[in-house]
Coordinates of C-alpha atoms in Angstrom, one line a residue:
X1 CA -54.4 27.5 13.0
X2 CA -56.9 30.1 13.8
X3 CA -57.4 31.2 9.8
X4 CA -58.1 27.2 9.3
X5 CA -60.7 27.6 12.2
X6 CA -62.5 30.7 10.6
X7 CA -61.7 28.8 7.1
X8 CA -64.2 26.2 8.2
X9 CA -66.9 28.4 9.0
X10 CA -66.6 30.7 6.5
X11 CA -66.0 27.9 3.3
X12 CA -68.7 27.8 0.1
X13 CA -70.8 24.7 0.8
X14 CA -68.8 21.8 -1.6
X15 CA -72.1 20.7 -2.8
X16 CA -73.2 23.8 -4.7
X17 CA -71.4 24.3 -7.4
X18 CA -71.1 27.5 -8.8
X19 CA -70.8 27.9 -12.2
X20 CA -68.5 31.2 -11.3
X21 CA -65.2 30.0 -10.3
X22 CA -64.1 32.9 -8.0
X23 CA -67.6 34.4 -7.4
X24 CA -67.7 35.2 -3.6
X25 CA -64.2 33.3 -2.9
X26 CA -62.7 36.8 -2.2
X27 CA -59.1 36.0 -3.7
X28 CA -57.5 39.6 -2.0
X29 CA -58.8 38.6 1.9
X30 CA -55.8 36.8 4.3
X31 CA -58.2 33.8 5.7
X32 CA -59.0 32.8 1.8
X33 CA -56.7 30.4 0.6
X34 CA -55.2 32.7 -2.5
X35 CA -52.8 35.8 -1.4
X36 CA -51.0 34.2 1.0
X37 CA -49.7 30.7 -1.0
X38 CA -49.3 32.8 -3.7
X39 CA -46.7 35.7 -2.1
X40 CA -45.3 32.6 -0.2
X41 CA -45.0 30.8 -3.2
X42 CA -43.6 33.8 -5.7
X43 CA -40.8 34.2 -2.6
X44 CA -39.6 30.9 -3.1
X45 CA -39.2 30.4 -6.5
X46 CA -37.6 33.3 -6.2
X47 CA -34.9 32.0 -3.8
X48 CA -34.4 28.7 -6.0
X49 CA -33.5 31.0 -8.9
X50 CA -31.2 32.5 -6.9
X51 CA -30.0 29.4 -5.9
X52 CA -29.7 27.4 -9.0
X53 CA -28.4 29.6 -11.9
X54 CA -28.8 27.3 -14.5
X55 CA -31.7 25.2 -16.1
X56 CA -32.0 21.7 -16.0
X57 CA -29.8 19.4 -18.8
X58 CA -32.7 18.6 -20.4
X59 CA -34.2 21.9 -20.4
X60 CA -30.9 23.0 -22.9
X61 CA -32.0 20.3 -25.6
X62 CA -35.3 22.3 -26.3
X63 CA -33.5 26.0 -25.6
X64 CA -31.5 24.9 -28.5
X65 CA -34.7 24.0 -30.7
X66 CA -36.3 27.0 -30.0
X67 CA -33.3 29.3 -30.3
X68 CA -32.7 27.9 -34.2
X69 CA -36.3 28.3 -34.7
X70 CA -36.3 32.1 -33.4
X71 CA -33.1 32.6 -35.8
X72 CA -35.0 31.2 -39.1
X73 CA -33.5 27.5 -39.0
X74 CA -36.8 26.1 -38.0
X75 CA -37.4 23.8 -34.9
X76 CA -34.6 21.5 -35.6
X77 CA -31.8 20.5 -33.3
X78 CA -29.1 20.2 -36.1
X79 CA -29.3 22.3 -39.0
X80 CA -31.1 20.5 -41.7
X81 CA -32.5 18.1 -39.6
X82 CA -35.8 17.9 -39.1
X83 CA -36.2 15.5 -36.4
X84 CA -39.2 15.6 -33.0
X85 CA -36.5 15.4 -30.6
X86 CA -38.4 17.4 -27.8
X87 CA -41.5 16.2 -26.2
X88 CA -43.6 19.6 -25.8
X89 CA -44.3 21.8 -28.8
X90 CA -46.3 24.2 -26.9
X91 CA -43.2 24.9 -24.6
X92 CA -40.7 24.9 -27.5
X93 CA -43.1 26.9 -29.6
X94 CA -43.4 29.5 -26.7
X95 CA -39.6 29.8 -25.8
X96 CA -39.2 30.4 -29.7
X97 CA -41.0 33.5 -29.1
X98 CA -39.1 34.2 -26.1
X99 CA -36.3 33.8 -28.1
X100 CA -37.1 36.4 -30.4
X101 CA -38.5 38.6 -28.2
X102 CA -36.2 39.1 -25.0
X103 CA -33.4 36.8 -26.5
X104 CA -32.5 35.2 -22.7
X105 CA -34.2 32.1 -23.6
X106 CA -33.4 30.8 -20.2
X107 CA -34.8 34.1 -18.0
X108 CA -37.8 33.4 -20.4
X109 CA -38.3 30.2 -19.7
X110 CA -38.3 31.7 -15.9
X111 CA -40.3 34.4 -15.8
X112 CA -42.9 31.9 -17.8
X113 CA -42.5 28.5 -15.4
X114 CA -43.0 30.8 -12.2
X115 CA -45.9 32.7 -13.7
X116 CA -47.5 29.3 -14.9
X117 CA -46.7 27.8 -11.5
X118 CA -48.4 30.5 -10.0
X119 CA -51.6 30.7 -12.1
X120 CA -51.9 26.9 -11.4
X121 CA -52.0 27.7 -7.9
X122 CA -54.7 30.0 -7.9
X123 CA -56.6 28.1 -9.8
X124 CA -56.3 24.4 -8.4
X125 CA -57.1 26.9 -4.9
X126 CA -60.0 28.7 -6.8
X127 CA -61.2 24.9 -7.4
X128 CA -60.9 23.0 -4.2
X129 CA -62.3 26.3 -2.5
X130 CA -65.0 26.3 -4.9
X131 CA -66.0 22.4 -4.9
X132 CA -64.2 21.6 -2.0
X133 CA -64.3 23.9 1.1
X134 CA -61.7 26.1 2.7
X135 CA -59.6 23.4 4.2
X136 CA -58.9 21.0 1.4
X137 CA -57.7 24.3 -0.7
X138 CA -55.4 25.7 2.1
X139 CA -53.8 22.1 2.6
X140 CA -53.1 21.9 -1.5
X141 CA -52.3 25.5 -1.8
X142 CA -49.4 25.7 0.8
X143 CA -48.1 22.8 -0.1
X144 CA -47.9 23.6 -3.7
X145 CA -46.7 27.1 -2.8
X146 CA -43.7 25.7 -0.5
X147 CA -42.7 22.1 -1.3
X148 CA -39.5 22.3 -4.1
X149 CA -41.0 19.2 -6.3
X150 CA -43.2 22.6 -7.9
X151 CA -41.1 25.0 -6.7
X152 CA -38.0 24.4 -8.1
X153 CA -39.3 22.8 -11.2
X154 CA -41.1 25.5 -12.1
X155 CA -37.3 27.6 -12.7
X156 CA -35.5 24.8 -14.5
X157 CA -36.8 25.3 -17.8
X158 CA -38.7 22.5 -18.4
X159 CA -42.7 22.6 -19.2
X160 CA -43.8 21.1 -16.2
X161 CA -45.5 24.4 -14.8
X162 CA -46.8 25.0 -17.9
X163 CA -48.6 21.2 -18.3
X164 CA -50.2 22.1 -14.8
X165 CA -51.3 25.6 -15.7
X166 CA -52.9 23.5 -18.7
X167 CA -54.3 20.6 -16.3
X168 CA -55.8 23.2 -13.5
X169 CA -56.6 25.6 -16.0
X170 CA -59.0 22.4 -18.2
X171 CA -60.6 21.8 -14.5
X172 CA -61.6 25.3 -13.8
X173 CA -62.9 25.8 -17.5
X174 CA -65.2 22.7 -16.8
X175 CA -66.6 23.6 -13.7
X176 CA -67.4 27.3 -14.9
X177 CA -69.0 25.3 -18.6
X178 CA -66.7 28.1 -20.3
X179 CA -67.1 28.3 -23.9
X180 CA -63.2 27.9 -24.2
X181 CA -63.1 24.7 -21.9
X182 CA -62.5 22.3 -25.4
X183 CA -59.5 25.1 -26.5
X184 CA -57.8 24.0 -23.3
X185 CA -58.3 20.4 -23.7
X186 CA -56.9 20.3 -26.9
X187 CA -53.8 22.2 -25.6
X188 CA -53.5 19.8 -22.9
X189 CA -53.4 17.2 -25.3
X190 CA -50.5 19.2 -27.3
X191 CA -48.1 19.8 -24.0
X192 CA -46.3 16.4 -23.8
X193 CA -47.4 12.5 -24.5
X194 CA -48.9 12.1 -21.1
X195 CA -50.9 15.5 -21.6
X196 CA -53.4 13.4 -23.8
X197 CA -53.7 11.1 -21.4
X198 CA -54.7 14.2 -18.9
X199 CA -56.8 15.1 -22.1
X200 CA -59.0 12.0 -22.5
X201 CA -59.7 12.2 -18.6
X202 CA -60.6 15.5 -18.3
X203 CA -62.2 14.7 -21.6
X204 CA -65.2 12.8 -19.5
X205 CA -66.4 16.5 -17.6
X206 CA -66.4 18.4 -21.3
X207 CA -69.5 18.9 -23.6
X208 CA -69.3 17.5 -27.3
X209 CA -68.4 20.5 -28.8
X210 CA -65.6 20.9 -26.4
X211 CA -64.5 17.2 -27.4
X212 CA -65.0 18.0 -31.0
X213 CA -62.6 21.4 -31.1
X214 CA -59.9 19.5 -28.7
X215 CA -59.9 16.7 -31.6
X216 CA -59.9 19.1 -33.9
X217 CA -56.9 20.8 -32.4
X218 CA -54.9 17.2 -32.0
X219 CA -56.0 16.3 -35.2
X220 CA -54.3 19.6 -36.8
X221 CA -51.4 19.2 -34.0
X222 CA -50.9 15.9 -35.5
X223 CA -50.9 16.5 -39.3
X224 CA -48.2 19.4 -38.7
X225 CA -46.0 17.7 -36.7
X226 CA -46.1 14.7 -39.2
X227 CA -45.7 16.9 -42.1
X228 CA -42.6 18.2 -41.0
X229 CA -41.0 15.7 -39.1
X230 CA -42.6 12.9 -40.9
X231 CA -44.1 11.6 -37.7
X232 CA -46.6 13.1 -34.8
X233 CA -44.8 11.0 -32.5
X234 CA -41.3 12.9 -30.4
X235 CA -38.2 10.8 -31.2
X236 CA -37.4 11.6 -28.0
X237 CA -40.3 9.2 -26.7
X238 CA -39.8 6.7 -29.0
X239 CA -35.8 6.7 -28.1
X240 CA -36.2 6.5 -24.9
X241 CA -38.9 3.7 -25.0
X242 CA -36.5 1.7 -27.3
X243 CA -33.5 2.3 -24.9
X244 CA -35.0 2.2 -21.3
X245 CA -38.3 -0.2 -22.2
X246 CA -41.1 -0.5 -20.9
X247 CA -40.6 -3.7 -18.1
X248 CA -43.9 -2.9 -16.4
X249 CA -44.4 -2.2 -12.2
X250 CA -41.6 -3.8 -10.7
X251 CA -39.5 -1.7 -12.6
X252 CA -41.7 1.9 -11.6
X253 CA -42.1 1.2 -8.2
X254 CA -39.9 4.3 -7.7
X255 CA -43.1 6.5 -8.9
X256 CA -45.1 4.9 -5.7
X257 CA -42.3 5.3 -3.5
X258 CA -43.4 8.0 -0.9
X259 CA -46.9 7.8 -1.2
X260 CA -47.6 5.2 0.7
X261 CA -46.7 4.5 4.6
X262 CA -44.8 1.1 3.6
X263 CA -41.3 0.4 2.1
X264 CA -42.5 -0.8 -1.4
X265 CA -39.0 -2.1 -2.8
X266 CA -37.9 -3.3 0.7
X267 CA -36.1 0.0 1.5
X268 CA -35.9 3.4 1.7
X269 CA -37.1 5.1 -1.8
X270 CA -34.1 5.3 -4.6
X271 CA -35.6 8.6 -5.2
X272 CA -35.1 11.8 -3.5
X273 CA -38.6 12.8 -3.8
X274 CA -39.2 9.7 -2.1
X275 CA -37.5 9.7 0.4
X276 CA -38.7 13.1 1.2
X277 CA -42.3 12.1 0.8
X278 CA -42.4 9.3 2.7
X279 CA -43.2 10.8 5.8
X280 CA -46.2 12.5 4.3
X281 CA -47.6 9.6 3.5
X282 CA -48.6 8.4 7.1
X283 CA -51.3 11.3 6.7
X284 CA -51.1 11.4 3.0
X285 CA -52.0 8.2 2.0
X286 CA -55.0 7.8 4.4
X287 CA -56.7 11.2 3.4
X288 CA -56.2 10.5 -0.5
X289 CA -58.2 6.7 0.5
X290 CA -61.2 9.4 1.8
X291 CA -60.7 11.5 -1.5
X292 CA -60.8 8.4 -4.0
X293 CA -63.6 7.6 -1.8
X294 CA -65.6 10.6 -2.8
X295 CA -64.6 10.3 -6.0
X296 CA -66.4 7.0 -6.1
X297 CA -69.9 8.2 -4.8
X298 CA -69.3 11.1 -7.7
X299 CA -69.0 8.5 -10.3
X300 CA -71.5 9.1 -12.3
X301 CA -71.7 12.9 -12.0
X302 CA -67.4 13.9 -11.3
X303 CA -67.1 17.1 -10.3
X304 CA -64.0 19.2 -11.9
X305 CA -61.9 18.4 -9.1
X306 CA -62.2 15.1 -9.5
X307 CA -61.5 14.9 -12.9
X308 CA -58.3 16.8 -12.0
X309 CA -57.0 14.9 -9.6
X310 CA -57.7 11.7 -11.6
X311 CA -56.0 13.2 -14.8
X312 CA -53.2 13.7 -13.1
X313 CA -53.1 10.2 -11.3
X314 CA -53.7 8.8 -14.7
X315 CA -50.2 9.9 -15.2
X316 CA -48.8 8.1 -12.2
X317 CA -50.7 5.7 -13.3
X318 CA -48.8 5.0 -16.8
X319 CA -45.6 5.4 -15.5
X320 CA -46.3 2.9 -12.9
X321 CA -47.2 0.6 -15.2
X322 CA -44.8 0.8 -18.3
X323 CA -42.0 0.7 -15.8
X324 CA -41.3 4.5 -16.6
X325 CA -37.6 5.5 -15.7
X326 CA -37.8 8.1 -12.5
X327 CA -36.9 11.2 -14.4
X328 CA -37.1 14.0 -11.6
X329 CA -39.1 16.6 -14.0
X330 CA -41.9 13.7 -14.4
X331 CA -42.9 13.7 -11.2
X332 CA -44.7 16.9 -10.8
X333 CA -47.6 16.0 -12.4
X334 CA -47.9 12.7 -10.5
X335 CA -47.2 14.6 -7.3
X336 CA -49.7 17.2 -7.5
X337 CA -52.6 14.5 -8.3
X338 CA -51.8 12.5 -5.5
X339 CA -51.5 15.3 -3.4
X340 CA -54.5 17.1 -4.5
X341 CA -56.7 13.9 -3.8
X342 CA -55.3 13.9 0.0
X343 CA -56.2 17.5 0.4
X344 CA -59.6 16.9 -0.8
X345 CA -59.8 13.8 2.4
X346 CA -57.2 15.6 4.7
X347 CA -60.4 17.4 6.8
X348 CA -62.1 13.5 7.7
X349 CA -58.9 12.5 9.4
X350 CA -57.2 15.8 10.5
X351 CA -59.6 17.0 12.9
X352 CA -57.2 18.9 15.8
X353 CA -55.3 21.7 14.5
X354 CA -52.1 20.5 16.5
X355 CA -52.2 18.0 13.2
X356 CA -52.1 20.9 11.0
X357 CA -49.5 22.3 12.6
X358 CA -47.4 19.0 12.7
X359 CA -47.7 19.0 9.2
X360 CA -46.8 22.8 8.7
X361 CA -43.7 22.0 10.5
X362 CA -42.3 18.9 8.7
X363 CA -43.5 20.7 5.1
X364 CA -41.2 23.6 5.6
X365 CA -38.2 21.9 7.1
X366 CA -38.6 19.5 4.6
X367 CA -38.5 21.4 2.1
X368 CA -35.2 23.1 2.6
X369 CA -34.0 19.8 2.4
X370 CA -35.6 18.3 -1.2
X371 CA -34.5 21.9 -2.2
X372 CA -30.9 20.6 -1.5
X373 CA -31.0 18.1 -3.7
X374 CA -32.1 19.8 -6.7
X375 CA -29.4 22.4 -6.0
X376 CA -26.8 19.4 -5.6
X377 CA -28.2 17.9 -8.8
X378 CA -28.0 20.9 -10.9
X379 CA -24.3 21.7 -9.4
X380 CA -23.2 18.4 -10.6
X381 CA -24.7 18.6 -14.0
X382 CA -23.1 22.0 -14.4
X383 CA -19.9 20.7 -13.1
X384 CA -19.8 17.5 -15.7
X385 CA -21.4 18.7 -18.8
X386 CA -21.5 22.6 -18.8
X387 CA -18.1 23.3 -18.1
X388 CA -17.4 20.3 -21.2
X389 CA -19.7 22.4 -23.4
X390 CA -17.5 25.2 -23.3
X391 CA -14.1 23.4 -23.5
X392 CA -15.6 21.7 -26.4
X393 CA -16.4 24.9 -28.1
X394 CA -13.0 25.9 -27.8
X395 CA -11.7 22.7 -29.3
X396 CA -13.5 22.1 -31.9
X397 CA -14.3 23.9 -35.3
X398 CA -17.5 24.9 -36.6
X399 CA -19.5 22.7 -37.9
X400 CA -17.6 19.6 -37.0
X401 CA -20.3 16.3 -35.7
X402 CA -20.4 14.6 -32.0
X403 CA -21.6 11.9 -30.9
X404 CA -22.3 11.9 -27.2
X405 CA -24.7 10.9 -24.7
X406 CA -25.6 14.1 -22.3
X407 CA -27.2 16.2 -25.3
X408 CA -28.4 19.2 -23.0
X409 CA -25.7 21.2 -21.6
X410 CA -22.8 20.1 -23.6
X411 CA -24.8 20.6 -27.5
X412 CA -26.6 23.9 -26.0
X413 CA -22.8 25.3 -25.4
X414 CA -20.7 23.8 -28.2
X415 CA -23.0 24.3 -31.0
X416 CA -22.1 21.8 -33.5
X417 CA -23.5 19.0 -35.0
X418 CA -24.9 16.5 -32.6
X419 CA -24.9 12.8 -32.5
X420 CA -26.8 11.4 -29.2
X421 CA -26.4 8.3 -27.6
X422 CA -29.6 7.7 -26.6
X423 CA -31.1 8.8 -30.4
X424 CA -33.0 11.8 -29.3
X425 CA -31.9 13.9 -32.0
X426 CA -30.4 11.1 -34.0
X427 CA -33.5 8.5 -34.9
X428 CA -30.7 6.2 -36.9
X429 CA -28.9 5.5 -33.0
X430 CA -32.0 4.2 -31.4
X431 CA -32.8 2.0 -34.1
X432 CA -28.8 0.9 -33.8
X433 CA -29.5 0.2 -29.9
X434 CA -32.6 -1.5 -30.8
X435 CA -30.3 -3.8 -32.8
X436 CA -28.3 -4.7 -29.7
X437 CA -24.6 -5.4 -28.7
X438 CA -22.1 -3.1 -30.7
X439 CA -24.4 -0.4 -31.6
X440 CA -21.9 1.9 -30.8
X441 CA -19.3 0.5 -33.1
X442 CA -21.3 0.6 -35.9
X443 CA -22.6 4.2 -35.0
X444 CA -19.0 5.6 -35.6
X445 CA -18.3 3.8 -38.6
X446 CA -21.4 4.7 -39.7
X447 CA -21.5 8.4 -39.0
X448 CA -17.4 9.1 -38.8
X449 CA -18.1 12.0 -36.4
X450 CA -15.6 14.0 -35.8
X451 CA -15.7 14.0 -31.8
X452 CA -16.3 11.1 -29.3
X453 CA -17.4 12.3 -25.8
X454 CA -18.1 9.7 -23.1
X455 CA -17.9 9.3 -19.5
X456 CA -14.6 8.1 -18.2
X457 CA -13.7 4.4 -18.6
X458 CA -17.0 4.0 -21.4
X459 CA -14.2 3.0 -24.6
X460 CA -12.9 0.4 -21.7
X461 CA -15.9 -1.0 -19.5
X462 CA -17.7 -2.0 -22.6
X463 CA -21.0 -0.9 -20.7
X464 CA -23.4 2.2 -21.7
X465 CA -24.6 5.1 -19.5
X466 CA -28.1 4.4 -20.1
X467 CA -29.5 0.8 -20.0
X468 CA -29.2 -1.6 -23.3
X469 CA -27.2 -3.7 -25.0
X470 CA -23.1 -3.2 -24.6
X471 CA -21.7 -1.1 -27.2
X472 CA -18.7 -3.1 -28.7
X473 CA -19.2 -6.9 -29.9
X474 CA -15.8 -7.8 -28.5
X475 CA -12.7 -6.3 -28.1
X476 CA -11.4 -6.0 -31.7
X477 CA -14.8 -4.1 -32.0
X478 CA -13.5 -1.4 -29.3
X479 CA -9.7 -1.1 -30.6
X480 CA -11.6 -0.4 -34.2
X481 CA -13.2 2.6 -32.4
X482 CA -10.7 3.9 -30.2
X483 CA -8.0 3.3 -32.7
X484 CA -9.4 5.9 -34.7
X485 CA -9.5 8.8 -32.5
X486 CA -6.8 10.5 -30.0
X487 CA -7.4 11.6 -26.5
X488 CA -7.8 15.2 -26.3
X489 CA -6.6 16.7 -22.4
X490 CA -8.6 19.5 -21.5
X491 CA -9.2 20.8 -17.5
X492 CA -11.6 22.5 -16.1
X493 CA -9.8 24.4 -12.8
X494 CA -10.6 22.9 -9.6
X495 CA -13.1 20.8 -11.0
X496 CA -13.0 16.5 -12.2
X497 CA -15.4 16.8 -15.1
X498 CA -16.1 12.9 -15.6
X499 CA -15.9 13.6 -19.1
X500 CA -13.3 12.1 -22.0
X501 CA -13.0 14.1 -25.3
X502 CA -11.9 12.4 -28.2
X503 CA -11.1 13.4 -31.6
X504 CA -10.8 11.7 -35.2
X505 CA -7.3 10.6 -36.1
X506 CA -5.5 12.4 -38.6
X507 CA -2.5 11.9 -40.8
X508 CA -0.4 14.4 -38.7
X509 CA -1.1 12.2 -35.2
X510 CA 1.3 9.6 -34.0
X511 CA 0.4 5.9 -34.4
X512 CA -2.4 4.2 -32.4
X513 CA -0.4 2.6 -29.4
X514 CA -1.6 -1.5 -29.1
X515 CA -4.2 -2.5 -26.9
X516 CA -3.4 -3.2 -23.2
X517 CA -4.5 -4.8 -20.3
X518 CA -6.7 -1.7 -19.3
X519 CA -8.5 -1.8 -22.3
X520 CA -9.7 -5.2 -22.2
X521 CA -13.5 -5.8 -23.0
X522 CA -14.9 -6.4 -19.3

């Protein structure tokens, strides 16, 4: 605790701004709050690549956007389809080059998450150090640099490090008044849905001509997406609002879960973030009170800091709100505001270094841990929908349609035409679900695809994957459907893979047996 000692004495007053982010920070000395996070946190992303092999499931839904747009099929899904069925066109646009240029989409999408991560670090360090004083900076920067909500999201392929390099990248441009502070607003905007609501926040610390060329930039974001898809808005947004809702704060009190010292839902968090966070939060939550405190007597003068943390909160925020389902990727945006506001409080109430120390303790065991479960989580998605992909692959001929509901793995390794449950790729599904019970009836007859794949027991429990309405009207509604296809055995060895394939009947398969008992609508 001694660096945290000579830290204190040797921190920038938080008062005086400088316009120079890193002038006289000394990024290269131990005590400063920049080398050290940073090797520590370079070592373990490392280890959670080593550790986890493959990218998340949804990562593989925009490798396979980018990969036909790198091979001159433009950023569709489905050949010929021109549908928004990713939510970041910066990321997809960016792993398009990757594609092209080292062809390993996924060690792309590596090499760029950790170097995003890492340049986030430094500069929501840089910031807090600047604005903020040693301590607050240190507290953020190890945290960020060791717990696995960053860590091992920044090497699952997803454009979560990239929407923080973004956010952190927007706050540093604003407290230096760079020229290039409205360029980075505007590609805040462009990184996801919730990045313009990070945007409009940040938005309140920029000059008017920074306002005016991050318009400028949405505006122009806006038109292309709309002339090629025929709508600025992702599909996968809009099917996912039409399938999950929006059912307001009792449904998203998972996104609170861990941040505060109570049991919000009555018991421990569903989340494993949560659960993992909650014992933060009897420091946590007091020391973010003191930092929305000083936010308050900055209220009508924010500093970048405070404009950061409060983008980032305004995430939380929504999600909390519109009932947001917990997807584990989401939360690293949330988490680092939250977090970031307690560091900037975490000196008023943590005034013995033994405190420090406690903390240090529980944030690295912990850690190993959380970094379990994304391990675990990974494993099992690999274990139901990769190892499908492939058999699938080998089943099937080119060309021939599916209609599934776990796009990522399964489309990214079979490579035919896609139908998704959920209406991600496939805007004509959500607007089926949207119609209610036996949506999925009248998807097949609709769209005769060739394959059916579904969880085990979905063509007898009568009861979808995600939320919504049932998929079969009653049970003449399922025999129509599973009348019409033949089981298809396939193994995976040593592995249950959860999954049933099911292919089209043809004239050369036996006759559909009747109906029994199992297959009554339940």
């Amino acid at each position: 605790m001694a660096i945290l000692d000579r830290a204190r004495r040797a921190s920038p007053a938080p008062a005086e701004a400088s316009p120079a982010l890193l002038a006289g920070l000394d990024p290269w000395n131990l005590r400063s709050p920049y080398l050290v996070p940073l090797l520590l946190g370079l070592v373990v992303r490392m280890l959670s690549a080593a550790r986890i092999p493959f990218a998340a499931e949804d990562a593989y839904i925009t490798f396979r956007y980018a990969e036909n747009w790198a091979h001159g099929l433009g950023p569709v899904y489905n050949a010929g389809e021109p549908v928004f069925g990713f939510s970041s066109p910066l990321w997809t646009a960016w792993l398009a080059l990757g594609a092209v240029v080292m062809k390993d989409t996924l060690l792309f999408a590596r090499v760029s998450g950790v170097a995003f991560d890492l340049t986030a670090l430094g500069l929501a360090a840089a910031l807090l150090h600047r604005e903020r004083g040693a301590v607050a900076a240190w507290a953020f920067a190890l945290f960020f640099a060791v717990c696995p909500v960053f860590a091992a999201n920044a090497i699952l392929g997803m454009e979560t490090s990239l929407f923080l390099c973004l956010l952190f990248a927007t706050g540093a441009a604003l407290h230096a008044r760079l020229p290039g502070a409205g360029v980075l607003l505007g590609l805040l905007a462009l990184v996801r849905p919730e990045g313009m609501i990070a945007a409009v926040v940040l938005g309140l610390g920029a000059s008017w001509r920074g306002r005016m060329i991050a318009l400028g930039m949405i505006a122009g974001g806006a038109l292309a997406l709309g002339a090629y898809y025929g709508s600025p808005f992702p599909q996968s947004m809009l099917a996912k609002a039409a399938v999950y809702g929006t059912p307001g704060p009792l449904a998203g009190l998972q996104w609170i879960e861990g941040l505060f010292p109570l049991f919000v839902s009555g018991r421990w968090p569903a989340t494993g973030e949560g659960t993992n966070l909650l014992p933060f939060s009897l420091v946590a939550a007091p020391a973010a009170l003191l930092g929305f405190a000083t936010y308050w007597r900055e209220r009508r003068a924010p500093q970048a800091s405070t404009l950061v943390a409060l983008a980032g909160l305004a995430v939380l925020a929504s999600y909390f709100l519109l009932g947001v389902p917990f997807f584990f990727w989401y939360a690293v945006v949330p988490t680092a505001g939250w977090f970031f506001t307690a560091a900037i409080g975490l000196e008023r109430i943590a005034k013995h270094r033994l405190l420090y120390a406690s903390l240090a303790l529980y944030l690295v065991s912990d850690s190993i841990l959380l970094h379990n479960l994304f391990v675990e989580r990974v494993r099992q998605e690999v274990i139901s929908f990769y190892q499908s992909g492939v058999a699938l692959r080998t089943l099937a001929k080119p060309g021939d349609s599916v209609l599934l509901e776990p796009l990522g793995h399964i489309g990214y390794q079979a490579k035919l035409r896609m139908i998704d449950e959920v209406g991600l790729v496939a805007p004509d599904v959500a607007t089926s679900r949207a119609a209610g019970t036996g949506w999925y009836a009248d998807v097949v007859r609709r769209r005769s695809p060739d394959w059916l794949v579904v969880r085990k027991g979905f063509l007898d429990a009568n009861q979808a994957f995600a939320s919504g309405a049932p998929p079969f009207r009653d049970e003449g509604d399922r025999a129509s459907v599973a009348g019409a296809y033949v089981a298809v055995p396939y193994s995976v060895p040593g592995q249950p893979t959860g999954m049933e394939f099911y292919r089209r009947r043809t004239s050369g398969d036996a006759a559909p047996q009747p109906s029994g008992a199992a297959a009554t609508i339940r």
